[in-house]
Amino acid sequence: MEEQIRFSHKPVLFEECMEALAIRPNGVYVDGTAGGGNHSFGIASRLGEGGRLIAIDQDEAAIRAASEKLAPFGERVSVVRSNFRQVADVCRMLGIEAIDGLLLDLGVSSYQLDTAERGFSYQADAPLDMRMDSHNPLTAYDVVNTYSEQQLRRILYDYGEERFSGRIASAILRHREQRPIRTTGELVGIVKEAIPAGARDGGHHPAKRTFQAIRIEVNAELDVIEPAIRSAVAMLKTGGRAAVITFHSLEDRIVKQTFADLATGCTCPKTLPVCVCGKKPTVRLVNRKPILPGERELEENPRSRSAKLRIAEKL
């Protein structure tokens, strides 16, 4: 089934990303979340003979799709299966010591959402999986069926910002005492029962926050953002740029705070006559406020609605 569905993902904020990276024809760029290769294709098509693109993704289906899409560029492009937290290691493996730009699109791809058996979607009944990397030993089934009530409550509240986290965690425990919770459809039913009827009438699907929280836990999505940005920024040449697209407030907060810290110089108390901390800014913030999708993109791709793009330039 999975092989029959072509990897598709509408690139969010495409033109904005190309402009953000200020692509140099002979530069070296990394797309740390290649997906189906759409952003990567845009970068590669702007490179000259001396340019280089490294397209990275942890999803095997994405690697197959990106390899096919980027094949016309030949040796100018390297497609590597890895997690974007390994950007520095991947570059060194390829003999690259410095880069001119990094792009990270932290969203779940349309392919992953629309391929039911991947277990990402609350719209279709499928086995509880949610792994972006099929080699990851932890699945959504494990989280739902083995985590304690306290652990479930914590991830639902922290990662899903779910105000009914306690009720949902208790409901999951009650149901799994009878039998394991195996499918996304079962989990959706449990969440709907746990949330008061009056609170289910909002614009969002009642299970949206729960699925987001479990997906983040399975893939350790938030844990890798800051170290990945810091290691990539350390590799940037002067004037090189890092552009990061986020899709919810938790991701955006981490990116914003990491960029802000990298852009901050001396942190000594103002009462000290001279700096003793020695901290110097390593980037400048290209945009103080995030770049958002325009009206046309929102109409053509509703999934872009929550996207935010932040850009930093190496000093």
PDB file of C-alpha atoms in Angstrom:
ATOM      1  CA  MET A   1       0.000   0.000   0.000  1.00  0.00           C
ATOM      2  CA  GLU A   2       2.680   2.497   1.019  1.00  0.00           C
ATOM      3  CA  GLU A   3       4.634   1.971  -2.208  1.00  0.00           C
ATOM      4  CA  GLN A   4       1.519   2.725  -4.259  1.00  0.00           C
ATOM      5  CA  ILE A   5       1.100   6.219  -2.847  1.00  0.00           C
ATOM      6  CA  ARG A   6       3.533   8.699  -4.321  1.00  0.00           C
ATOM      7  CA  PHE A   7       5.383  10.831  -1.808  1.00  0.00           C
ATOM      8  CA  SER A   8       3.837  14.274  -2.159  1.00  0.00           C
ATOM      9  CA  HIS A   9       4.294  17.344  -0.018  1.00  0.00           C
ATOM     10  CA  LYS A  10       3.413  20.870  -1.013  1.00  0.00           C
ATOM     11  CA  PRO A  11       6.447  22.981  -0.159  1.00  0.00           C
ATOM     12  CA  VAL A  12       5.398  25.602   2.376  1.00  0.00           C
ATOM     13  CA  LEU A  13       6.657  29.178   2.007  1.00  0.00           C
ATOM     14  CA  PHE A  14       8.652  28.053  -1.041  1.00  0.00           C
ATOM     15  CA  GLU A  15       9.583  31.412  -2.560  1.00  0.00           C
ATOM     16  CA  GLU A  16      10.166  32.884   0.888  1.00  0.00           C
ATOM     17  CA  CYS A  17      12.622  30.073   1.675  1.00  0.00           C
ATOM     18  CA  MET A  18      14.519  30.538  -1.566  1.00  0.00           C
ATOM     19  CA  GLU A  19      14.840  34.259  -0.839  1.00  0.00           C
ATOM     20  CA  ALA A  20      15.731  33.601   2.793  1.00  0.00           C
ATOM     21  CA  LEU A  21      18.690  31.389   1.869  1.00  0.00           C
ATOM     22  CA  ALA A  22      20.115  34.058  -0.510  1.00  0.00           C
ATOM     23  CA  ILE A  23      21.445  31.173  -2.611  1.00  0.00           C
ATOM     24  CA  ARG A  24      24.903  31.590  -4.120  1.00  0.00           C
ATOM     25  CA  PRO A  25      25.386  29.600  -7.355  1.00  0.00           C
ATOM     26  CA  ASN A  26      28.652  28.069  -6.093  1.00  0.00           C
ATOM     27  CA  GLY A  27      27.509  27.625  -2.503  1.00  0.00           C
ATOM     28  CA  VAL A  28      27.009  24.519  -0.380  1.00  0.00           C
ATOM     29  CA  TYR A  29      23.506  24.050   1.066  1.00  0.00           C
ATOM     30  CA  VAL A  30      21.806  21.543   3.337  1.00  0.00           C
ATOM     31  CA  ASP A  31      18.108  20.708   3.276  1.00  0.00           C
ATOM     32  CA  GLY A  32      17.868  18.888   6.595  1.00  0.00           C
ATOM     33  CA  THR A  33      14.269  17.769   6.032  1.00  0.00           C
ATOM     34  CA  ALA A  34      14.143  16.942   2.345  1.00  0.00           C
ATOM     35  CA  GLY A  35      10.743  15.225   2.289  1.00  0.00           C
ATOM     36  CA  GLY A  36       9.771  14.650  -1.331  1.00  0.00           C
ATOM     37  CA  GLY A  37      12.518  16.996  -2.466  1.00  0.00           C
ATOM     38  CA  ASN A  38      10.529  20.097  -3.426  1.00  0.00           C
ATOM     39  CA  HIS A  39      12.497  22.671  -1.437  1.00  0.00           C
ATOM     40  CA  SER A  40      15.650  20.738  -2.365  1.00  0.00           C
ATOM     41  CA  PHE A  41      14.768  20.946  -6.063  1.00  0.00           C
ATOM     42  CA  GLY A  42      14.339  24.694  -5.735  1.00  0.00           C
ATOM     43  CA  ILE A  43      17.757  25.056  -4.117  1.00  0.00           C
ATOM     44  CA  ALA A  44      19.507  22.734  -6.590  1.00  0.00           C
ATOM     45  CA  SER A  45      17.997  24.503  -9.601  1.00  0.00           C
ATOM     46  CA  ARG A  46      19.564  27.765  -8.399  1.00  0.00           C
ATOM     47  CA  LEU A  47      23.052  26.291  -8.081  1.00  0.00           C
ATOM     48  CA  GLY A  48      25.763  26.445 -10.715  1.00  0.00           C
ATOM     49  CA  GLU A  49      28.367  23.812 -11.596  1.00  0.00           C
ATOM     50  CA  GLY A  50      30.366  24.606  -8.466  1.00  0.00           C
ATOM     51  CA  GLY A  51      27.368  24.401  -6.137  1.00  0.00           C
ATOM     52  CA  ARG A  52      26.425  21.515  -3.873  1.00  0.00           C
ATOM     53  CA  LEU A  53      23.269  20.395  -2.071  1.00  0.00           C
ATOM     54  CA  ILE A  54      23.007  17.803   0.674  1.00  0.00           C
ATOM     55  CA  ALA A  55      19.406  16.599   1.079  1.00  0.00           C
ATOM     56  CA  ILE A  56      18.766  14.756   4.355  1.00  0.00           C
ATOM     57  CA  ASP A  57      15.708  12.913   5.626  1.00  0.00           C
ATOM     58  CA  GLN A  58      15.115  10.085   8.101  1.00  0.00           C
ATOM     59  CA  ASP A  59      12.069   8.709   6.248  1.00  0.00           C
ATOM     60  CA  GLU A  60      12.944   5.958   3.763  1.00  0.00           C
ATOM     61  CA  ALA A  61       9.997   6.842   1.513  1.00  0.00           C
ATOM     62  CA  ALA A  62      11.160  10.455   1.450  1.00  0.00           C
ATOM     63  CA  ILE A  63      14.677   9.376   0.496  1.00  0.00           C
ATOM     64  CA  ARG A  64      13.367   7.334  -2.430  1.00  0.00           C
ATOM     65  CA  ALA A  65      11.188  10.211  -3.632  1.00  0.00           C
ATOM     66  CA  ALA A  66      13.884  12.869  -3.179  1.00  0.00           C
ATOM     67  CA  SER A  67      16.492  10.714  -4.935  1.00  0.00           C
ATOM     68  CA  GLU A  68      14.209  10.361  -7.942  1.00  0.00           C
ATOM     69  CA  LYS A  69      13.250  14.051  -8.041  1.00  0.00           C
ATOM     70  CA  LEU A  70      16.836  15.278  -7.655  1.00  0.00           C
ATOM     71  CA  ALA A  71      18.426  12.746 -10.023  1.00  0.00           C
ATOM     72  CA  PRO A  72      18.702  15.276 -12.919  1.00  0.00           C
ATOM     73  CA  PHE A  73      21.241  17.288 -10.909  1.00  0.00           C
ATOM     74  CA  GLY A  74      23.680  14.363 -10.775  1.00  0.00           C
ATOM     75  CA  GLU A  75      26.670  14.653  -8.461  1.00  0.00           C
ATOM     76  CA  ARG A  76      25.738  18.212  -7.548  1.00  0.00           C
ATOM     77  CA  VAL A  77      23.266  16.674  -5.056  1.00  0.00           C
ATOM     78  CA  SER A  78      23.830  14.074  -2.325  1.00  0.00           C
ATOM     79  CA  VAL A  79      20.734  12.452  -0.765  1.00  0.00           C
ATOM     80  CA  VAL A  80      21.420  10.983   2.670  1.00  0.00           C
ATOM     81  CA  ARG A  81      19.173   9.061   5.049  1.00  0.00           C
ATOM     82  CA  SER A  82      19.756  10.553   8.483  1.00  0.00           C
ATOM     83  CA  ASN A  83      18.193  12.832  11.088  1.00  0.00           C
ATOM     84  CA  PHE A  84      18.816  16.552  10.720  1.00  0.00           C
ATOM     85  CA  ARG A  85      20.494  16.545  14.136  1.00  0.00           C
ATOM     86  CA  GLN A  86      23.361  14.763  12.363  1.00  0.00           C
ATOM     87  CA  VAL A  87      23.919  17.580   9.845  1.00  0.00           C
ATOM     88  CA  ALA A  88      27.530  18.152  10.935  1.00  0.00           C
ATOM     89  CA  ASP A  89      28.358  14.427  10.842  1.00  0.00           C
ATOM     90  CA  VAL A  90      26.763  13.984   7.407  1.00  0.00           C
ATOM     91  CA  CYS A  91      28.686  16.950   6.009  1.00  0.00           C
ATOM     92  CA  ARG A  92      31.982  15.712   7.402  1.00  0.00           C
ATOM     93  CA  MET A  93      31.292  12.263   5.944  1.00  0.00           C
ATOM     94  CA  LEU A  94      30.979  13.970   2.548  1.00  0.00           C
ATOM     95  CA  GLY A  95      34.162  15.976   3.073  1.00  0.00           C
ATOM     96  CA  ILE A  96      32.359  19.267   3.691  1.00  0.00           C
ATOM     97  CA  GLU A  97      33.680  21.494   6.473  1.00  0.00           C
ATOM     98  CA  ALA A  98      31.533  24.609   5.967  1.00  0.00           C
ATOM     99  CA  ILE A  99      28.159  25.417   4.405  1.00  0.00           C
ATOM    100  CA  ASP A 100      26.427  28.481   2.971  1.00  0.00           C
ATOM    101  CA  GLY A 101      22.911  27.676   4.111  1.00  0.00           C
ATOM    102  CA  LEU A 102      20.596  25.343   6.004  1.00  0.00           C
ATOM    103  CA  LEU A 103      16.871  24.798   5.565  1.00  0.00           C
ATOM    104  CA  LEU A 104      14.707  22.925   8.061  1.00  0.00           C
ATOM    105  CA  ASP A 105      10.981  22.310   7.488  1.00  0.00           C
ATOM    106  CA  LEU A 106       9.793  20.814  10.768  1.00  0.00           C
ATOM    107  CA  GLY A 107       6.313  19.870   9.564  1.00  0.00           C
ATOM    108  CA  VAL A 108       4.896  16.409   8.974  1.00  0.00           C
ATOM    109  CA  SER A 109       4.646  15.785   5.227  1.00  0.00           C
ATOM    110  CA  SER A 110       1.366  15.391   3.373  1.00  0.00           C
ATOM    111  CA  TYR A 111       2.505  11.891   2.448  1.00  0.00           C
ATOM    112  CA  GLN A 112       2.964  10.901   6.075  1.00  0.00           C
ATOM    113  CA  LEU A 113      -0.428  12.315   7.024  1.00  0.00           C
ATOM    114  CA  ASP A 114      -2.265  10.826   4.043  1.00  0.00           C
ATOM    115  CA  THR A 115      -0.692   7.350   4.132  1.00  0.00           C
ATOM    116  CA  ALA A 116      -3.060   5.734   6.618  1.00  0.00           C
ATOM    117  CA  GLU A 117      -0.796   2.859   7.633  1.00  0.00           C
ATOM    118  CA  ARG A 118       1.821   5.300   8.944  1.00  0.00           C
ATOM    119  CA  GLY A 119      -0.569   6.044  11.816  1.00  0.00           C
ATOM    120  CA  PHE A 120      -0.070   9.824  11.870  1.00  0.00           C
ATOM    121  CA  SER A 121      -3.628  10.786  11.042  1.00  0.00           C
ATOM    122  CA  TYR A 122      -6.663  10.893  13.287  1.00  0.00           C
ATOM    123  CA  GLN A 123      -8.839  10.862  10.136  1.00  0.00           C
ATOM    124  CA  ALA A 124      -8.225   7.189   9.242  1.00  0.00           C
ATOM    125  CA  ASP A 125      -8.117   3.954  11.200  1.00  0.00           C
ATOM    126  CA  ALA A 126      -4.639   2.392  11.164  1.00  0.00           C
ATOM    127  CA  PRO A 127      -2.120   0.723  13.480  1.00  0.00           C
ATOM    128  CA  LEU A 128      -0.652   3.076  16.070  1.00  0.00           C
ATOM    129  CA  ASP A 129       2.808   3.848  14.672  1.00  0.00           C
ATOM    130  CA  MET A 130       3.701   7.521  13.975  1.00  0.00           C
ATOM    131  CA  ARG A 131       7.404   6.835  13.359  1.00  0.00           C
ATOM    132  CA  MET A 132       9.142   9.122  10.888  1.00  0.00           C
ATOM    133  CA  ASP A 133      12.071   6.712  10.993  1.00  0.00           C
ATOM    134  CA  SER A 134      10.900   3.106  10.616  1.00  0.00           C
ATOM    135  CA  HIS A 135      14.045   1.942  12.467  1.00  0.00           C
ATOM    136  CA  ASN A 136      12.995   3.825  15.581  1.00  0.00           C
ATOM    137  CA  PRO A 137      12.138   1.181  18.224  1.00  0.00           C
ATOM    138  CA  LEU A 138       9.531   3.401  19.928  1.00  0.00           C
ATOM    139  CA  THR A 139       6.050   3.532  18.368  1.00  0.00           C
ATOM    140  CA  ALA A 140       2.796   5.262  19.264  1.00  0.00           C
ATOM    141  CA  TYR A 141       1.513   1.845  20.350  1.00  0.00           C
ATOM    142  CA  ASP A 142       4.295   1.681  22.950  1.00  0.00           C
ATOM    143  CA  VAL A 143       3.555   5.162  24.256  1.00  0.00           C
ATOM    144  CA  VAL A 144      -0.186   4.585  24.524  1.00  0.00           C
ATOM    145  CA  ASN A 145       0.058   1.119  26.045  1.00  0.00           C
ATOM    146  CA  THR A 146       3.131   1.256  28.303  1.00  0.00           C
ATOM    147  CA  TYR A 147       3.509   4.819  29.588  1.00  0.00           C
ATOM    148  CA  SER A 148       2.223   5.530  33.087  1.00  0.00           C
ATOM    149  CA  GLU A 149      -0.764   7.784  33.598  1.00  0.00           C
ATOM    150  CA  GLN A 150       1.562  10.504  34.870  1.00  0.00           C
ATOM    151  CA  GLN A 151       3.811  10.215  31.804  1.00  0.00           C
ATOM    152  CA  LEU A 152       0.832  10.343  29.445  1.00  0.00           C
ATOM    153  CA  ARG A 153      -0.610  13.357  31.227  1.00  0.00           C
ATOM    154  CA  ARG A 154       2.752  15.134  30.988  1.00  0.00           C
ATOM    155  CA  ILE A 155       3.314  14.620  27.251  1.00  0.00           C
ATOM    156  CA  LEU A 156      -0.313  15.463  26.408  1.00  0.00           C
ATOM    157  CA  TYR A 157      -0.040  18.700  28.372  1.00  0.00           C
ATOM    158  CA  ASP A 158       3.542  19.668  27.450  1.00  0.00           C
ATOM    159  CA  TYR A 159       3.595  18.573  23.800  1.00  0.00           C
ATOM    160  CA  GLY A 160      -0.077  18.860  22.879  1.00  0.00           C
ATOM    161  CA  GLU A 161      -1.033  21.770  25.137  1.00  0.00           C
ATOM    162  CA  GLU A 162      -4.122  19.682  25.840  1.00  0.00           C
ATOM    163  CA  ARG A 163      -6.147  21.110  28.717  1.00  0.00           C
ATOM    164  CA  PHE A 164      -7.949  17.794  29.206  1.00  0.00           C
ATOM    165  CA  SER A 165      -4.682  15.849  29.460  1.00  0.00           C
ATOM    166  CA  GLY A 166      -5.629  14.329  32.823  1.00  0.00           C
ATOM    167  CA  ARG A 167      -9.010  13.076  31.638  1.00  0.00           C
ATOM    168  CA  ILE A 168      -7.545  11.629  28.445  1.00  0.00           C
ATOM    169  CA  ALA A 169      -4.666   9.912  30.258  1.00  0.00           C
ATOM    170  CA  SER A 170      -7.111   8.347  32.741  1.00  0.00           C
ATOM    171  CA  ALA A 171      -9.359   7.166  29.913  1.00  0.00           C
ATOM    172  CA  ILE A 172      -6.414   5.555  28.099  1.00  0.00           C
ATOM    173  CA  LEU A 173      -5.455   3.685  31.280  1.00  0.00           C
ATOM    174  CA  ARG A 174      -9.004   2.434  31.807  1.00  0.00           C
ATOM    175  CA  HIS A 175      -9.332   1.155  28.237  1.00  0.00           C
ATOM    176  CA  ARG A 176      -5.962  -0.550  28.062  1.00  0.00           C
ATOM    177  CA  GLU A 177      -6.696  -2.438  31.294  1.00  0.00           C
ATOM    178  CA  GLN A 178      -9.340  -4.284  29.277  1.00  0.00           C
ATOM    179  CA  ARG A 179      -7.215  -4.828  26.156  1.00  0.00           C
ATOM    180  CA  PRO A 180      -4.350  -3.080  24.322  1.00  0.00           C
ATOM    181  CA  ILE A 181      -5.205  -0.007  22.261  1.00  0.00           C
ATOM    182  CA  ARG A 182      -3.991  -0.969  18.793  1.00  0.00           C
ATOM    183  CA  THR A 183      -5.324   1.523  16.266  1.00  0.00           C
ATOM    184  CA  THR A 184      -5.663   5.232  15.664  1.00  0.00           C
ATOM    185  CA  GLY A 185      -9.431   4.798  15.427  1.00  0.00           C
ATOM    186  CA  GLU A 186      -9.589   3.292  18.910  1.00  0.00           C
ATOM    187  CA  LEU A 187      -7.498   6.133  20.304  1.00  0.00           C
ATOM    188  CA  VAL A 188      -9.674   8.772  18.622  1.00  0.00           C
ATOM    189  CA  GLY A 189     -12.765   7.183  20.190  1.00  0.00           C
ATOM    190  CA  ILE A 190     -11.186   7.207  23.649  1.00  0.00           C
ATOM    191  CA  VAL A 191     -10.146  10.854  23.332  1.00  0.00           C
ATOM    192  CA  LYS A 192     -13.614  11.900  22.153  1.00  0.00           C
ATOM    193  CA  GLU A 193     -15.218  10.151  25.125  1.00  0.00           C
ATOM    194  CA  ALA A 194     -12.788  11.780  27.560  1.00  0.00           C
ATOM    195  CA  ILE A 195     -13.322  15.360  26.372  1.00  0.00           C
ATOM    196  CA  PRO A 196     -16.554  17.003  27.611  1.00  0.00           C
ATOM    197  CA  ALA A 197     -19.185  17.320  24.873  1.00  0.00           C
ATOM    198  CA  GLY A 198     -19.236  21.105  25.106  1.00  0.00           C
ATOM    199  CA  ALA A 199     -15.501  21.291  24.437  1.00  0.00           C
ATOM    200  CA  ARG A 200     -15.704  19.219  21.236  1.00  0.00           C
ATOM    201  CA  ASP A 201     -17.454  21.938  19.253  1.00  0.00           C
ATOM    202  CA  GLY A 202     -14.357  24.009  18.458  1.00  0.00           C
ATOM    203  CA  GLY A 203     -12.708  24.271  15.057  1.00  0.00           C
ATOM    204  CA  HIS A 204     -10.131  21.551  15.738  1.00  0.00           C
ATOM    205  CA  HIS A 205     -10.601  17.789  15.727  1.00  0.00           C
ATOM    206  CA  PRO A 206     -10.796  16.680  19.387  1.00  0.00           C
ATOM    207  CA  ALA A 207      -7.874  14.262  18.932  1.00  0.00           C
ATOM    208  CA  LYS A 208      -5.557  16.726  17.143  1.00  0.00           C
ATOM    209  CA  ARG A 209      -3.584  17.745  20.228  1.00  0.00           C
ATOM    210  CA  THR A 210      -3.305  14.186  21.522  1.00  0.00           C
ATOM    211  CA  PHE A 211      -1.944  12.924  18.203  1.00  0.00           C
ATOM    212  CA  GLN A 212       0.503  15.831  18.009  1.00  0.00           C
ATOM    213  CA  ALA A 213       1.778  15.100  21.506  1.00  0.00           C
ATOM    214  CA  ILE A 214       2.271  11.378  20.906  1.00  0.00           C
ATOM    215  CA  ARG A 215       3.963  12.006  17.540  1.00  0.00           C
ATOM    216  CA  ILE A 216       6.385  14.452  19.154  1.00  0.00           C
ATOM    217  CA  GLU A 217       7.192  11.936  21.883  1.00  0.00           C
ATOM    218  CA  VAL A 218       7.719   9.041  19.451  1.00  0.00           C
ATOM    219  CA  ASN A 219      10.079  11.035  17.253  1.00  0.00           C
ATOM    220  CA  ALA A 220      11.734  13.147  19.984  1.00  0.00           C
ATOM    221  CA  GLU A 221      10.971  16.099  17.726  1.00  0.00           C
ATOM    222  CA  LEU A 222      11.551  18.928  20.187  1.00  0.00           C
ATOM    223  CA  ASP A 223      14.736  17.499  21.673  1.00  0.00           C
ATOM    224  CA  VAL A 224      16.711  17.738  18.446  1.00  0.00           C
ATOM    225  CA  ILE A 225      15.825  21.261  17.294  1.00  0.00           C
ATOM    226  CA  GLU A 226      18.187  23.374  19.415  1.00  0.00           C
ATOM    227  CA  PRO A 227      21.298  21.153  19.115  1.00  0.00           C
ATOM    228  CA  ALA A 228      20.696  20.756  15.374  1.00  0.00           C
ATOM    229  CA  ILE A 229      20.472  24.520  14.860  1.00  0.00           C
ATOM    230  CA  ARG A 230      23.554  25.192  16.959  1.00  0.00           C
ATOM    231  CA  SER A 231      25.696  22.584  15.201  1.00  0.00           C
ATOM    232  CA  ALA A 232      24.548  23.780  11.762  1.00  0.00           C
ATOM    233  CA  VAL A 233      25.141  27.454  12.601  1.00  0.00           C
ATOM    234  CA  ALA A 234      28.650  26.534  13.735  1.00  0.00           C
ATOM    235  CA  MET A 235      29.246  25.199  10.203  1.00  0.00           C
ATOM    236  CA  LEU A 236      27.875  28.248   8.411  1.00  0.00           C
ATOM    237  CA  LYS A 237      30.284  30.506   6.570  1.00  0.00           C
ATOM    238  CA  THR A 238      30.136  34.229   7.276  1.00  0.00           C
ATOM    239  CA  GLY A 239      26.992  35.515   5.561  1.00  0.00           C
ATOM    240  CA  GLY A 240      25.501  32.009   5.416  1.00  0.00           C
ATOM    241  CA  ARG A 241      21.915  31.605   6.521  1.00  0.00           C
ATOM    242  CA  ALA A 242      19.777  29.211   8.524  1.00  0.00           C
ATOM    243  CA  ALA A 243      16.057  29.172   7.667  1.00  0.00           C
ATOM    244  CA  VAL A 244      13.636  27.180   9.811  1.00  0.00           C
ATOM    245  CA  ILE A 245       9.909  26.565   9.239  1.00  0.00           C
ATOM    246  CA  THR A 246       7.835  25.585  12.274  1.00  0.00           C
ATOM    247  CA  PHE A 247       4.208  24.541  12.559  1.00  0.00           C
ATOM    248  CA  HIS A 248       3.263  24.921  16.209  1.00  0.00           C
ATOM    249  CA  SER A 249       4.134  27.182  19.105  1.00  0.00           C
ATOM    250  CA  LEU A 250       6.383  24.666  20.884  1.00  0.00           C
ATOM    251  CA  GLU A 251       8.733  24.372  17.887  1.00  0.00           C
ATOM    252  CA  ASP A 252       8.622  28.083  17.144  1.00  0.00           C
ATOM    253  CA  ARG A 253       9.489  28.978  20.723  1.00  0.00           C
ATOM    254  CA  ILE A 254      12.609  26.782  20.621  1.00  0.00           C
ATOM    255  CA  VAL A 255      13.747  28.213  17.279  1.00  0.00           C
ATOM    256  CA  LYS A 256      13.066  31.785  18.393  1.00  0.00           C
ATOM    257  CA  GLN A 257      14.930  31.344  21.687  1.00  0.00           C
ATOM    258  CA  THR A 258      17.876  29.544  20.074  1.00  0.00           C
ATOM    259  CA  PHE A 259      18.301  32.212  17.396  1.00  0.00           C
ATOM    260  CA  ALA A 260      17.923  34.946  20.024  1.00  0.00           C
ATOM    261  CA  ASP A 261      20.631  33.404  22.198  1.00  0.00           C
ATOM    262  CA  LEU A 262      22.979  33.019  19.213  1.00  0.00           C
ATOM    263  CA  ALA A 263      22.346  36.676  18.346  1.00  0.00           C
ATOM    264  CA  THR A 264      23.093  37.893  21.896  1.00  0.00           C
ATOM    265  CA  GLY A 265      26.491  39.192  22.904  1.00  0.00           C
ATOM    266  CA  CYS A 266      27.787  39.970  26.371  1.00  0.00           C
ATOM    267  CA  THR A 267      25.533  38.786  29.203  1.00  0.00           C
ATOM    268  CA  CYS A 268      27.545  40.283  32.062  1.00  0.00           C
ATOM    269  CA  PRO A 269      25.682  42.382  34.648  1.00  0.00           C
ATOM    270  CA  LYS A 270      25.587  46.047  33.633  1.00  0.00           C
ATOM    271  CA  THR A 271      27.305  46.910  36.910  1.00  0.00           C
ATOM    272  CA  LEU A 272      30.564  45.357  35.685  1.00  0.00           C
ATOM    273  CA  PRO A 273      32.887  47.896  34.040  1.00  0.00           C
ATOM    274  CA  VAL A 274      34.203  45.376  31.484  1.00  0.00           C
ATOM    275  CA  CYS A 275      32.950  42.146  29.925  1.00  0.00           C
ATOM    276  CA  VAL A 276      34.206  39.013  31.615  1.00  0.00           C
ATOM    277  CA  CYS A 277      31.898  36.471  29.963  1.00  0.00           C
ATOM    278  CA  GLY A 278      33.452  36.851  26.522  1.00  0.00           C
ATOM    279  CA  LYS A 279      30.175  35.985  24.778  1.00  0.00           C
ATOM    280  CA  LYS A 280      29.844  37.386  21.280  1.00  0.00           C
ATOM    281  CA  PRO A 281      26.878  37.159  18.915  1.00  0.00           C
ATOM    282  CA  THR A 282      27.341  34.564  16.166  1.00  0.00           C
ATOM    283  CA  VAL A 283      24.285  35.446  14.061  1.00  0.00           C
ATOM    284  CA  ARG A 284      22.039  38.380  13.264  1.00  0.00           C
ATOM    285  CA  LEU A 285      18.294  37.940  13.078  1.00  0.00           C
ATOM    286  CA  VAL A 286      17.172  38.567   9.501  1.00  0.00           C
ATOM    287  CA  ASN A 287      13.537  38.843  10.551  1.00  0.00           C
ATOM    288  CA  ARG A 288      12.488  39.838  14.056  1.00  0.00           C
ATOM    289  CA  LYS A 289       8.975  38.574  13.412  1.00  0.00           C
ATOM    290  CA  PRO A 290       8.298  35.272  11.658  1.00  0.00           C
ATOM    291  CA  ILE A 291       7.354  35.246   7.983  1.00  0.00           C
ATOM    292  CA  LEU A 292       3.841  33.833   7.449  1.00  0.00           C
ATOM    293  CA  PRO A 293       2.113  32.364   4.378  1.00  0.00           C
ATOM    294  CA  GLY A 294       0.236  34.807   2.165  1.00  0.00           C
ATOM    295  CA  GLU A 295      -3.472  34.626   1.361  1.00  0.00           C
ATOM    296  CA  ARG A 296      -2.919  32.809  -1.943  1.00  0.00           C
ATOM    297  CA  GLU A 297      -0.851  30.065  -0.318  1.00  0.00           C
ATOM    298  CA  LEU A 298      -3.406  29.669   2.458  1.00  0.00           C
ATOM    299  CA  GLU A 299      -6.108  29.136  -0.163  1.00  0.00           C
ATOM    300  CA  GLU A 300      -4.039  26.650  -2.183  1.00  0.00           C
ATOM    301  CA  ASN A 301      -2.565  24.778   0.790  1.00  0.00           C
ATOM    302  CA  PRO A 302      -4.624  25.003   4.007  1.00  0.00           C
ATOM    303  CA  ARG A 303      -1.994  22.940   5.843  1.00  0.00           C
ATOM    304  CA  SER A 304       0.351  25.921   5.619  1.00  0.00           C
ATOM    305  CA  ARG A 305      -1.882  27.946   7.941  1.00  0.00           C
ATOM    306  CA  SER A 306       0.270  27.553  11.050  1.00  0.00           C
ATOM    307  CA  ALA A 307       3.654  27.795   9.283  1.00  0.00           C
ATOM    308  CA  LYS A 308       6.229  30.338  10.477  1.00  0.00           C
ATOM    309  CA  LEU A 309       9.636  31.019   8.939  1.00  0.00           C
ATOM    310  CA  ARG A 310      12.560  32.407  10.930  1.00  0.00           C
ATOM    311  CA  ILE A 311      15.946  33.299   9.452  1.00  0.00           C
ATOM    312  CA  ALA A 312      19.366  33.953  10.967  1.00  0.00           C
ATOM    313  CA  GLU A 313      22.590  35.009   9.206  1.00  0.00           C
ATOM    314  CA  LYS A 314      26.085  34.042  10.373  1.00  0.00           C
ATOM    315  CA  LEU A 315      28.280  36.947  11.452  1.00  0.00           C
TER     316      LEU A 315
END
